Structure formats: structure tokens, C-alpha cells
Short mmCIF file of C-alpha atoms in Angstrom, two decimals:
data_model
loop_
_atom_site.label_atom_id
_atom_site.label_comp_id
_atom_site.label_asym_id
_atom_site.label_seq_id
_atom_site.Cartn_x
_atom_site.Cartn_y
_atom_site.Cartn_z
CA UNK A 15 -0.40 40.53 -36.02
CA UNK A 16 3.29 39.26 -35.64
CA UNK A 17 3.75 37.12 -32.46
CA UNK A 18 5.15 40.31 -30.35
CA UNK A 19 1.76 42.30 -30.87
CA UNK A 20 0.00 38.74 -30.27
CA UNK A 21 1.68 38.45 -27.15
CA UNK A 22 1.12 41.94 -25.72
CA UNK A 23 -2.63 41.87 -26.79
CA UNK A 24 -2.82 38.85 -24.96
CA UNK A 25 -2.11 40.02 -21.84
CA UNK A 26 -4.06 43.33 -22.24
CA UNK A 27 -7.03 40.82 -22.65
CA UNK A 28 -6.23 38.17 -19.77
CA UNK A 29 -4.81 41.04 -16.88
CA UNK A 30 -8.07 43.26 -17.56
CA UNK A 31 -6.32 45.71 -15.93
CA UNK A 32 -8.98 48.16 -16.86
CA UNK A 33 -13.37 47.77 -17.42
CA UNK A 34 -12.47 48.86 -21.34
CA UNK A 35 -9.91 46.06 -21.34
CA UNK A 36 -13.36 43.99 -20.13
CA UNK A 37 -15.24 45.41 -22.86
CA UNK A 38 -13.06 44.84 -25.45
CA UNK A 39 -12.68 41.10 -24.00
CA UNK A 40 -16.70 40.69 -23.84
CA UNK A 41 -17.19 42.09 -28.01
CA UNK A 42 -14.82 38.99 -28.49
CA UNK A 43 -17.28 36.40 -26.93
CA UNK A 44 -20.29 38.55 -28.22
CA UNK A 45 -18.59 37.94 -32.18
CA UNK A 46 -18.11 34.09 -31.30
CA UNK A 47 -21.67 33.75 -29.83
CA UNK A 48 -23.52 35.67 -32.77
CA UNK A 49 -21.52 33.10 -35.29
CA UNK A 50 -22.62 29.71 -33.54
CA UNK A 51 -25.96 31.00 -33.66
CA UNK A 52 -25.95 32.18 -37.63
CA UNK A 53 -23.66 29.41 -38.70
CA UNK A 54 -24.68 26.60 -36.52
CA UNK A 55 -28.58 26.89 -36.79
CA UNK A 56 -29.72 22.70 -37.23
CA UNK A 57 -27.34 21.04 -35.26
CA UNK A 58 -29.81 19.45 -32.57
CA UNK A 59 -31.26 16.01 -33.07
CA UNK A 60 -33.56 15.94 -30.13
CA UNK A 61 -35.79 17.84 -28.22
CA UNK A 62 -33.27 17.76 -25.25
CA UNK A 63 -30.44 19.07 -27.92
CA UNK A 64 -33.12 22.09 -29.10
CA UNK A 65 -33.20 23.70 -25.33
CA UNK A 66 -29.32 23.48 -25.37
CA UNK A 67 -28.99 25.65 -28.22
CA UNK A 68 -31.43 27.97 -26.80
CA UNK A 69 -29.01 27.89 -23.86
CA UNK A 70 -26.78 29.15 -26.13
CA UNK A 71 -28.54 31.95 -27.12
CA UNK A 72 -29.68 33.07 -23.41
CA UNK A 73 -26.01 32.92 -22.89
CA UNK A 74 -25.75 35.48 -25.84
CA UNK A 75 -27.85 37.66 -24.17
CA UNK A 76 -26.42 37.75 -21.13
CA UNK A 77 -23.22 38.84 -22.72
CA UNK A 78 -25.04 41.77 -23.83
CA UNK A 79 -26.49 42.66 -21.00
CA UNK A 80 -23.05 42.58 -19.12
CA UNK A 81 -21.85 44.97 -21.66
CA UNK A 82 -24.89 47.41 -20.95
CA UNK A 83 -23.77 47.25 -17.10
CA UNK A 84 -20.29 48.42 -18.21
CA UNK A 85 -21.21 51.28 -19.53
CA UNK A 86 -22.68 52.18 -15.59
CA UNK A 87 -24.85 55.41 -15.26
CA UNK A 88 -24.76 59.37 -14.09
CA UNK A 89 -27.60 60.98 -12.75
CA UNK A 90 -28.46 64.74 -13.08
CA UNK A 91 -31.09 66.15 -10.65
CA UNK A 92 -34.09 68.71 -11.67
CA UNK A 93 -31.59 71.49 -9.50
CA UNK A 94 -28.60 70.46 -11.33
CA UNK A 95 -26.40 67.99 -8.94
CA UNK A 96 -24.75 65.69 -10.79
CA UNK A 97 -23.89 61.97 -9.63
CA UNK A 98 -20.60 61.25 -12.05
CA UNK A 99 -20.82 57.65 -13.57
CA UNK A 100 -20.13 54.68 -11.95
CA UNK A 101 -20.31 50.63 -12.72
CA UNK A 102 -22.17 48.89 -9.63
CA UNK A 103 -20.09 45.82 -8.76
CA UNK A 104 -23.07 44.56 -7.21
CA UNK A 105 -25.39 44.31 -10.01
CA UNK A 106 -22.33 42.99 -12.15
CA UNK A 107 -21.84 40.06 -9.39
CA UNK A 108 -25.81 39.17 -9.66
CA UNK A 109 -25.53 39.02 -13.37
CA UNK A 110 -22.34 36.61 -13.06
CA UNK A 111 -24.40 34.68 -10.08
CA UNK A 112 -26.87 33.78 -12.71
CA UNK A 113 -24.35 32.97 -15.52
CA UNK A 114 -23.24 30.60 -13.10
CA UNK A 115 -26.05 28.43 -12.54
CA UNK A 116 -26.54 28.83 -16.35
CA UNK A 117 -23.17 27.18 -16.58
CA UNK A 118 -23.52 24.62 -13.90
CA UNK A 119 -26.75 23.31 -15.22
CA UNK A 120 -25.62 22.84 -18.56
CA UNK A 121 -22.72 20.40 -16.86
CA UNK A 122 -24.94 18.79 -15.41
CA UNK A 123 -27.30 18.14 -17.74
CA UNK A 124 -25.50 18.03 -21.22
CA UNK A 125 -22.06 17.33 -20.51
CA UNK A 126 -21.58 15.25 -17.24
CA UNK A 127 -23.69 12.25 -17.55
CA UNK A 128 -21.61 9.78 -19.09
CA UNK A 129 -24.86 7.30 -20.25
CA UNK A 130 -28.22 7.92 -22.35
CA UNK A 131 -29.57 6.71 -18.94
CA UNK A 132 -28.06 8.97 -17.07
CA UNK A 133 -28.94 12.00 -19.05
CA UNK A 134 -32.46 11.10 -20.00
CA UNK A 135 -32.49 10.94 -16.02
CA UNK A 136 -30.94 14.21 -15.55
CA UNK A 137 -32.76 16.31 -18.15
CA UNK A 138 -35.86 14.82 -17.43
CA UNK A 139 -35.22 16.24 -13.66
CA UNK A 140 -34.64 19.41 -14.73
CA UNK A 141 -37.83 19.79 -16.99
CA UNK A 142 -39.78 18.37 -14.31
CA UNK A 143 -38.60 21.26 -11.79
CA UNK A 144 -39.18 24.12 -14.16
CA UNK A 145 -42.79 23.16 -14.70
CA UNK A 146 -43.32 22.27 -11.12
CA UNK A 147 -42.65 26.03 -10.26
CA UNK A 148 -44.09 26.99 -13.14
CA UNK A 149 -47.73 24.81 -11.54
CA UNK A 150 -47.41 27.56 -8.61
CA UNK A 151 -49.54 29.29 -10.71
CA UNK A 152 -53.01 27.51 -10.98
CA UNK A 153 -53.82 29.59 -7.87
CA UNK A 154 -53.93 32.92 -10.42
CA UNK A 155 -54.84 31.31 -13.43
CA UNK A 156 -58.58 32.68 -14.87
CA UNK A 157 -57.96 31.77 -18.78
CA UNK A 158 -59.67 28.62 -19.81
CA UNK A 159 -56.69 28.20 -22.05
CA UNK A 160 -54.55 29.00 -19.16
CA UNK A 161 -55.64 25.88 -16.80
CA UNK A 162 -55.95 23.53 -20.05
CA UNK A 163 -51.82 24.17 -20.37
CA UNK A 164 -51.39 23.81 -16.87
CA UNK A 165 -53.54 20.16 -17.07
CA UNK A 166 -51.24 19.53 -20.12
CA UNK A 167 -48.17 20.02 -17.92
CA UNK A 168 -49.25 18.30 -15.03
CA UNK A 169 -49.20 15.13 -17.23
CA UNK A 170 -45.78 16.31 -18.80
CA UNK A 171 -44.69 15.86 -15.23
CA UNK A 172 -46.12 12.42 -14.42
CA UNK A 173 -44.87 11.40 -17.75
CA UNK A 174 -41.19 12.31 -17.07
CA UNK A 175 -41.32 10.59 -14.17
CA UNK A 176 -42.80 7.62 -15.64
CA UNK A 177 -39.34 7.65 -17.67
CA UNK A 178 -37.02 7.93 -15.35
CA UNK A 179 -38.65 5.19 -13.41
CA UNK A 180 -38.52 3.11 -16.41
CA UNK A 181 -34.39 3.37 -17.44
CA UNK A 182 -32.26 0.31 -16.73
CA UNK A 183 -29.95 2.75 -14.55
CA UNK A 184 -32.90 3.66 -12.00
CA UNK A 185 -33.98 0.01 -11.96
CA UNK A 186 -31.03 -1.10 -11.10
CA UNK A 187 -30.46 1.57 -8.19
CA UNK A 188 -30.79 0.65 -4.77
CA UNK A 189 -33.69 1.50 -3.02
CA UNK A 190 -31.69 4.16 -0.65
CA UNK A 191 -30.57 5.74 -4.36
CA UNK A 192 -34.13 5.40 -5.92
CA UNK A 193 -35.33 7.69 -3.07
CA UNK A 194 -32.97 10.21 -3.83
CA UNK A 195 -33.84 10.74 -7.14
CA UNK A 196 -37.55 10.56 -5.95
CA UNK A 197 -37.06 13.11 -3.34
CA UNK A 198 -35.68 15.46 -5.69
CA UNK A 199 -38.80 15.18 -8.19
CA UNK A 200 -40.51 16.41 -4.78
CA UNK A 201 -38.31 19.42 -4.04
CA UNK A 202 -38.31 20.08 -7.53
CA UNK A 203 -34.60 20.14 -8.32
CA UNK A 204 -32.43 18.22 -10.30
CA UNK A 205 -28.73 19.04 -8.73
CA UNK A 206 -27.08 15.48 -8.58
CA UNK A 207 -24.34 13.37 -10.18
CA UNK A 208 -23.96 9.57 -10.40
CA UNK A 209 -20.87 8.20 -9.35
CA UNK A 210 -19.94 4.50 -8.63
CA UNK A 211 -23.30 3.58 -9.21
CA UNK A 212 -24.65 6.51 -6.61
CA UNK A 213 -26.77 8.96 -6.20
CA UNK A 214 -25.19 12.27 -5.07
CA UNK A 215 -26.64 15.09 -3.74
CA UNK A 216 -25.17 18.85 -5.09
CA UNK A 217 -25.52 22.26 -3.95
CA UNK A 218 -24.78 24.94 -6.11
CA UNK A 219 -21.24 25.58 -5.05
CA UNK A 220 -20.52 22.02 -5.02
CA UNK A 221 -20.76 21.77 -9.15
CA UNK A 222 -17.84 24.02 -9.14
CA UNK A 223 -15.83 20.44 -9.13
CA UNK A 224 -18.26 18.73 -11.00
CA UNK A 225 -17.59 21.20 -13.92
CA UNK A 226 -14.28 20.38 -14.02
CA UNK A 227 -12.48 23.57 -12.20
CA UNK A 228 -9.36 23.41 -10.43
CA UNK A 229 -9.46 23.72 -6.82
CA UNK A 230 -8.27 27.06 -5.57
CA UNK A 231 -10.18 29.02 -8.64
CA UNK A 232 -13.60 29.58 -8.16
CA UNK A 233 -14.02 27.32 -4.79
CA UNK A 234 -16.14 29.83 -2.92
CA UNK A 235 -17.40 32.12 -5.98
CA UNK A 236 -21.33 31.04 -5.82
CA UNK A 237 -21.30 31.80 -1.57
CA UNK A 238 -19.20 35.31 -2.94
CA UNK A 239 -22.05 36.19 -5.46
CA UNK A 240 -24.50 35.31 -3.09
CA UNK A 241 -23.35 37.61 -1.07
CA UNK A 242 -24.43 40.30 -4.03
CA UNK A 243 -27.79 39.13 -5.41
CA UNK A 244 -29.52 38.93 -2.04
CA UNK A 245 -29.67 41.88 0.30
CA UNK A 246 -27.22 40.69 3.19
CA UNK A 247 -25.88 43.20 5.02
CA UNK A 248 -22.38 41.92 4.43
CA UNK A 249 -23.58 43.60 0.56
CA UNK A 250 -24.41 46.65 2.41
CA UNK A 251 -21.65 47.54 4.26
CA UNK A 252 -19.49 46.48 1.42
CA UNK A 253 -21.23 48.77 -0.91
CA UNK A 254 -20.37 51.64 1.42
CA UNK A 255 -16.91 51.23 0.20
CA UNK A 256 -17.00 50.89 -3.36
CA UNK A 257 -17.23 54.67 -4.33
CA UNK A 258 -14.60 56.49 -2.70
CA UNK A 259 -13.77 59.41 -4.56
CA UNK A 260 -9.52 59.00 -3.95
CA UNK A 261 -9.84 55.11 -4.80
CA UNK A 262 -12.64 54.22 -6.92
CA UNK A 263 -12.48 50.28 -6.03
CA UNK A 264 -15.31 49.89 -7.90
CA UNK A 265 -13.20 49.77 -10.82
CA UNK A 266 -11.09 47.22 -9.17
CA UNK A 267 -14.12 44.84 -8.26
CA UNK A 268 -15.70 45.37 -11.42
CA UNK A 269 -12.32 43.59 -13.28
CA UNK A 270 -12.33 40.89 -10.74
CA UNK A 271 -15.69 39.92 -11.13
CA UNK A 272 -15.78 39.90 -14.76
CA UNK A 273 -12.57 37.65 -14.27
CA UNK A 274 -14.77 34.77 -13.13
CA UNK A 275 -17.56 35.62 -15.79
CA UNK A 276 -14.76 35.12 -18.53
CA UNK A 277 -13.91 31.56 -17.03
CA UNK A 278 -17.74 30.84 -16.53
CA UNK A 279 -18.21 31.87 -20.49
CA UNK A 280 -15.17 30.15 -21.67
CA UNK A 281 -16.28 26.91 -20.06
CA UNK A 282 -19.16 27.14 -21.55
CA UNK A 283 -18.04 27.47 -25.09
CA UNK A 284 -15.97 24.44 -24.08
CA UNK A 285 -18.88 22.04 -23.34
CA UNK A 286 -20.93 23.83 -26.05
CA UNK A 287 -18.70 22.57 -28.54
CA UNK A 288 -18.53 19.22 -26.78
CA UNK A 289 -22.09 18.72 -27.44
CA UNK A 290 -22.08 19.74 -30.30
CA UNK A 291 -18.90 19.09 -32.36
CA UNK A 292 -19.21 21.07 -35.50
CA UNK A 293 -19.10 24.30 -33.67
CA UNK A 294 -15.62 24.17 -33.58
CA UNK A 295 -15.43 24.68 -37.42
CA UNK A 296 -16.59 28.36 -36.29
CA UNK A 297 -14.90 29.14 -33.39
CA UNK A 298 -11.98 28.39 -35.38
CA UNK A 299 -12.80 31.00 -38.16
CA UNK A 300 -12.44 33.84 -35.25
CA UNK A 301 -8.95 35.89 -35.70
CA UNK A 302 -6.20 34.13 -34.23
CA UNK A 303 -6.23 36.38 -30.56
CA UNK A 304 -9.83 35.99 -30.18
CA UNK A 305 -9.17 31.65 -29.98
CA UNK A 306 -6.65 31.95 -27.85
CA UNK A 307 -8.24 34.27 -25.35
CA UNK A 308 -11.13 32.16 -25.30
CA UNK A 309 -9.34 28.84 -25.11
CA UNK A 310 -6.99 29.99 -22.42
CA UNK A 311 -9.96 31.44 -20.00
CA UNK A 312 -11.46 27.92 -20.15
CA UNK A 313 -7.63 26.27 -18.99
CA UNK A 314 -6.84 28.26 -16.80
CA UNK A 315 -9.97 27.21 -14.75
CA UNK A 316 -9.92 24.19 -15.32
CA UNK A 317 -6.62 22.25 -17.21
CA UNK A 318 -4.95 21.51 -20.45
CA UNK A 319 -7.24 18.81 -20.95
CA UNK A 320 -10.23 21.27 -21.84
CA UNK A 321 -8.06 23.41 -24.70
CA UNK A 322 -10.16 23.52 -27.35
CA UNK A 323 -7.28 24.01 -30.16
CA UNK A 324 -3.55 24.40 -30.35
CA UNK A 325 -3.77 28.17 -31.53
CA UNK A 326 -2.44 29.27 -28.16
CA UNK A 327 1.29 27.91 -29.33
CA UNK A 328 1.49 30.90 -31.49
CA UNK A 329 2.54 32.93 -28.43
CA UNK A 330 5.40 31.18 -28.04
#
């Protein structure tokens, strides 16, 4: 590909000006994704570093999934009306919704904390909320086998706390920060950052700078797929636009919400690779257009800082 058909395929593949320009754009990241996991199969050194790469995979399949949604659906009734195929911007936007807090969490657990205090604190947070909602169970649990790994949990979580009480960085928190973290062992959640020493409180939309993205790019995009993945009637009345037969916007919204699921994907890859270093080695045996693409999603959300390589200089 000579730097004029380079440039040209670029922009086919960053304007997604159509949902088979977003299809060709997700087979890209599907091909990267499938390599890490065949090429890069023992890179983890810890417990903590196992889960990640099976974040990595769930990622995969999520990819997939979006490319099932793309191909929409048509319905033919038992008299023979016809409903002509469409892509539902909605269910697209619920599927990016829970890219996003795939994304955000792995910032927040893997890539953020900047001490082996600091993530033993965070990770052990986030374990300790999945099994908490996972204890909402006992009330249906009949299996002897059943309770005996809910006992086994139970102690999981009063051991993870035990750890996070015991690291130099909690000790050495005020007792204003120490309730923080405490409080959030209660509400089972684990959205926080430390920062001059702090505790800080997140909500969802407030990782967006956390993760590194540039104001003015995704500032509102959690409240946006909100919006989609619960039944507000701002989704309702909304969705009584999409399908106009002169305009078909649902084309339009379709492209622009896959726009942020590139940038949340891209990211990723980003702070996959930070983790774990030797997956650059196969992100940089994709074709030449595939590491760009990939490498530019990531800076335009967030900056130069995050490239991954210098491929993109082949465009000129």
C-alpha cells in the first residue's frame, strides 16, 4: 500500500462515514485481539495480572458481539409484512455503556495506581465488591456445596480487607481518608483515586479524566449512554426518531456511537500493553493501516503521549 492508498484508507477508517466502514474498522480490532490472546498466553505473574488478561478476552467478546449488532435484523410476519432491516442505536449505545465501565475499571485498577500499595488497595476493592453482590445470593442458595462457597467467600472478603488495612499507604492515611476507603468496602464499590496523599471519591463519568481523555471528547458520554441502557423516556421519545423512512438517522447514530467505542477500545489496547509490555511485539506484527488506526483512536482521545508506535508518520 503506497502512502496515497495509506492515506485514503485512513480516513475511510477514522470518518466512518458509513456502518460497513464500522465493520471493516471493528475486524481490525477483532484480528489484534485474537493475536494477544494466541500469542501472548503466560504473560501474568499474579493472580491480579490473570483477571486482566481475562479482561482482555471479555473485551474480545464484546467486539464480537458489536459486530453481530451491525448486522441489525428484518422481521417477516406469518401474513407476509415485512419490517426492512435496521441497526438499533439503542442497543449499540448499551453495549458501548458497558465497554465503558470495562475500560474505566481497568484504569483504575491496573493502570492508575502509581504504588504496589495503591493497587493491592484498589484491586482488592474491586474483588471485594464483586463477591459482596455476588453474597446477595445466600437467600436462594439450597446446594450444600452452594453455601460452603459462599462461607469460603465471606472469608475472601474479610481477608481482603484485612490487607488493605494492613499496607503502609492505608496506615499512614488520615482517619477522614481511612473512612473513605472503609465506606466503600460497605457500599461495595471500589471507584476512587489517590492523589496528594487523598482519598477521592469517583463516579462513573468522572474516570473519563482519570483515564487520561482530553476534555471536550467524551466529557458527558457515560450520562449519554445512560440515557440508552435504562428506559428513560428521553430513550423513548428519541427512539421515535431514529427510523424515518426519508432519513434513516439511525445510520447516522449508529457511526457516532461506534466513534466513542473505537476510542474506548483503542485506550484499552493502550493500557493493555502498558501492563503488559510484550504485547506490543504483536500489535506491531498487524499490517501497517491496522497500527495506525488503532494508535490514532487512542490519541485522539487522549494525546500524543499515549501513541503506542511511530507507524502513524508513514502518512505523511
Amino acid at each position: 500500500m503506497n502512502q496515497e492508498q495509506l492515506r485514503k484508507e485512513y480516513l475511510r477508517l477514522t470518518r466512518l462515514e458509513t456502518i460497513k466502514d464500522c465493520s471493516d474498522l471493528l475486524d481490525i480490532y477483532l484480528k489484534y485481539f485474537f493475536e494477544v490472546i494466541k500469542q501472548n498466553p503466560n504473560e501474568a505473574k499474579t493472580h491480579a495480572e490473570s483477571e486482566a488478561e481475562l479482561v482482555n478476552q471479555m473485551v474480545f467478546t464484546k467486539i464480537g458481539h458489536m459486530k453481530e449488532l451491525l448486522n441489525g435484523f428484518e422481521y417477516v410476519s406469518a401474513d407476509g409484512t415485512k419490517l426492512n432491516r435496521i441497526v438499533d442505536p439503542t442497543v449499540i449505545a448499551s453495549h458501548i455503556r458497558n465497554l465503558f465501565e470495562t475500560v474505566s475499571m481497568f484504569s483504575l485498577v491496573y493502570t492508575k495506581p502509581s504504588t504496589e500499595d495503591e493497587k493491592t488497595i484498589l484491586y482488592n476493592l474491586w474483588v471485594s465488591a464483586g463477591l459482596k453482590y455476588r453474597q446477595r445470593f445466600d437467600i436462594v442458595v439450597k446446594k450444600a456445596e452452594s453455601q460452603e462457597k459462599l462461607d469460603k467467600e465471606k472469608q475472601q472478603i474479610d481477608d481482603l480487607k484485612a490487607e488493605i488495612e494492613n499496607t503502609d499507604l492505608y496506615k499512614a492515611l488520615d482517619e477522614k481518608d481511612r473512612n473513605k476507603i472503609q465506606s466503600k468496602l460497605k457500599e461495595k464499590d471500589y471507584k476512587i483515586q489517590f492523589k496528594d496523599g487523598k482519598v477521592e471519591f469517583l463516579s462513573w463519568q468522572e474516570t473519563v479524566p482519570v483515564m487520561g481523555i482530553r476534555d471536550g471528547v467524551m466529557d458527558t458520554i457515560y450520562t449519554y449512554f445512560s440515557l440508552y441502557a435504562h428506559p428513560s423516556n428521553v430513550s423513548v421519545f428519541q427512539f421515535a426518531d431514529m427510523f424515518k423512512k426519508e432519513e434513516n438517522p439511525f445510520i447516522y447514530l449508529t457511526t457516532f456511537n461506534l466513534n466513542n467505542f473505537f476510542f474506548l477500545l483503542s485506550i484499552f489496547i493502550f493500557d493493555y500493553i502498558k501492563l503488559f509490555p510484550n504485547v506490543k511485539n504483536t500489535f506491531e506484527k498487524l499490517e501497517k493501516i491496522e497500527q495506525i488506526v488503532i494508535d490514532r483512536q487512542n490519541v485522539f482521545a487522549r494525546d500524543e503521549s499515549y501513541s503506542i508506535n511511530d507507524e502513524w508518520k508513514a502518512l505523511g
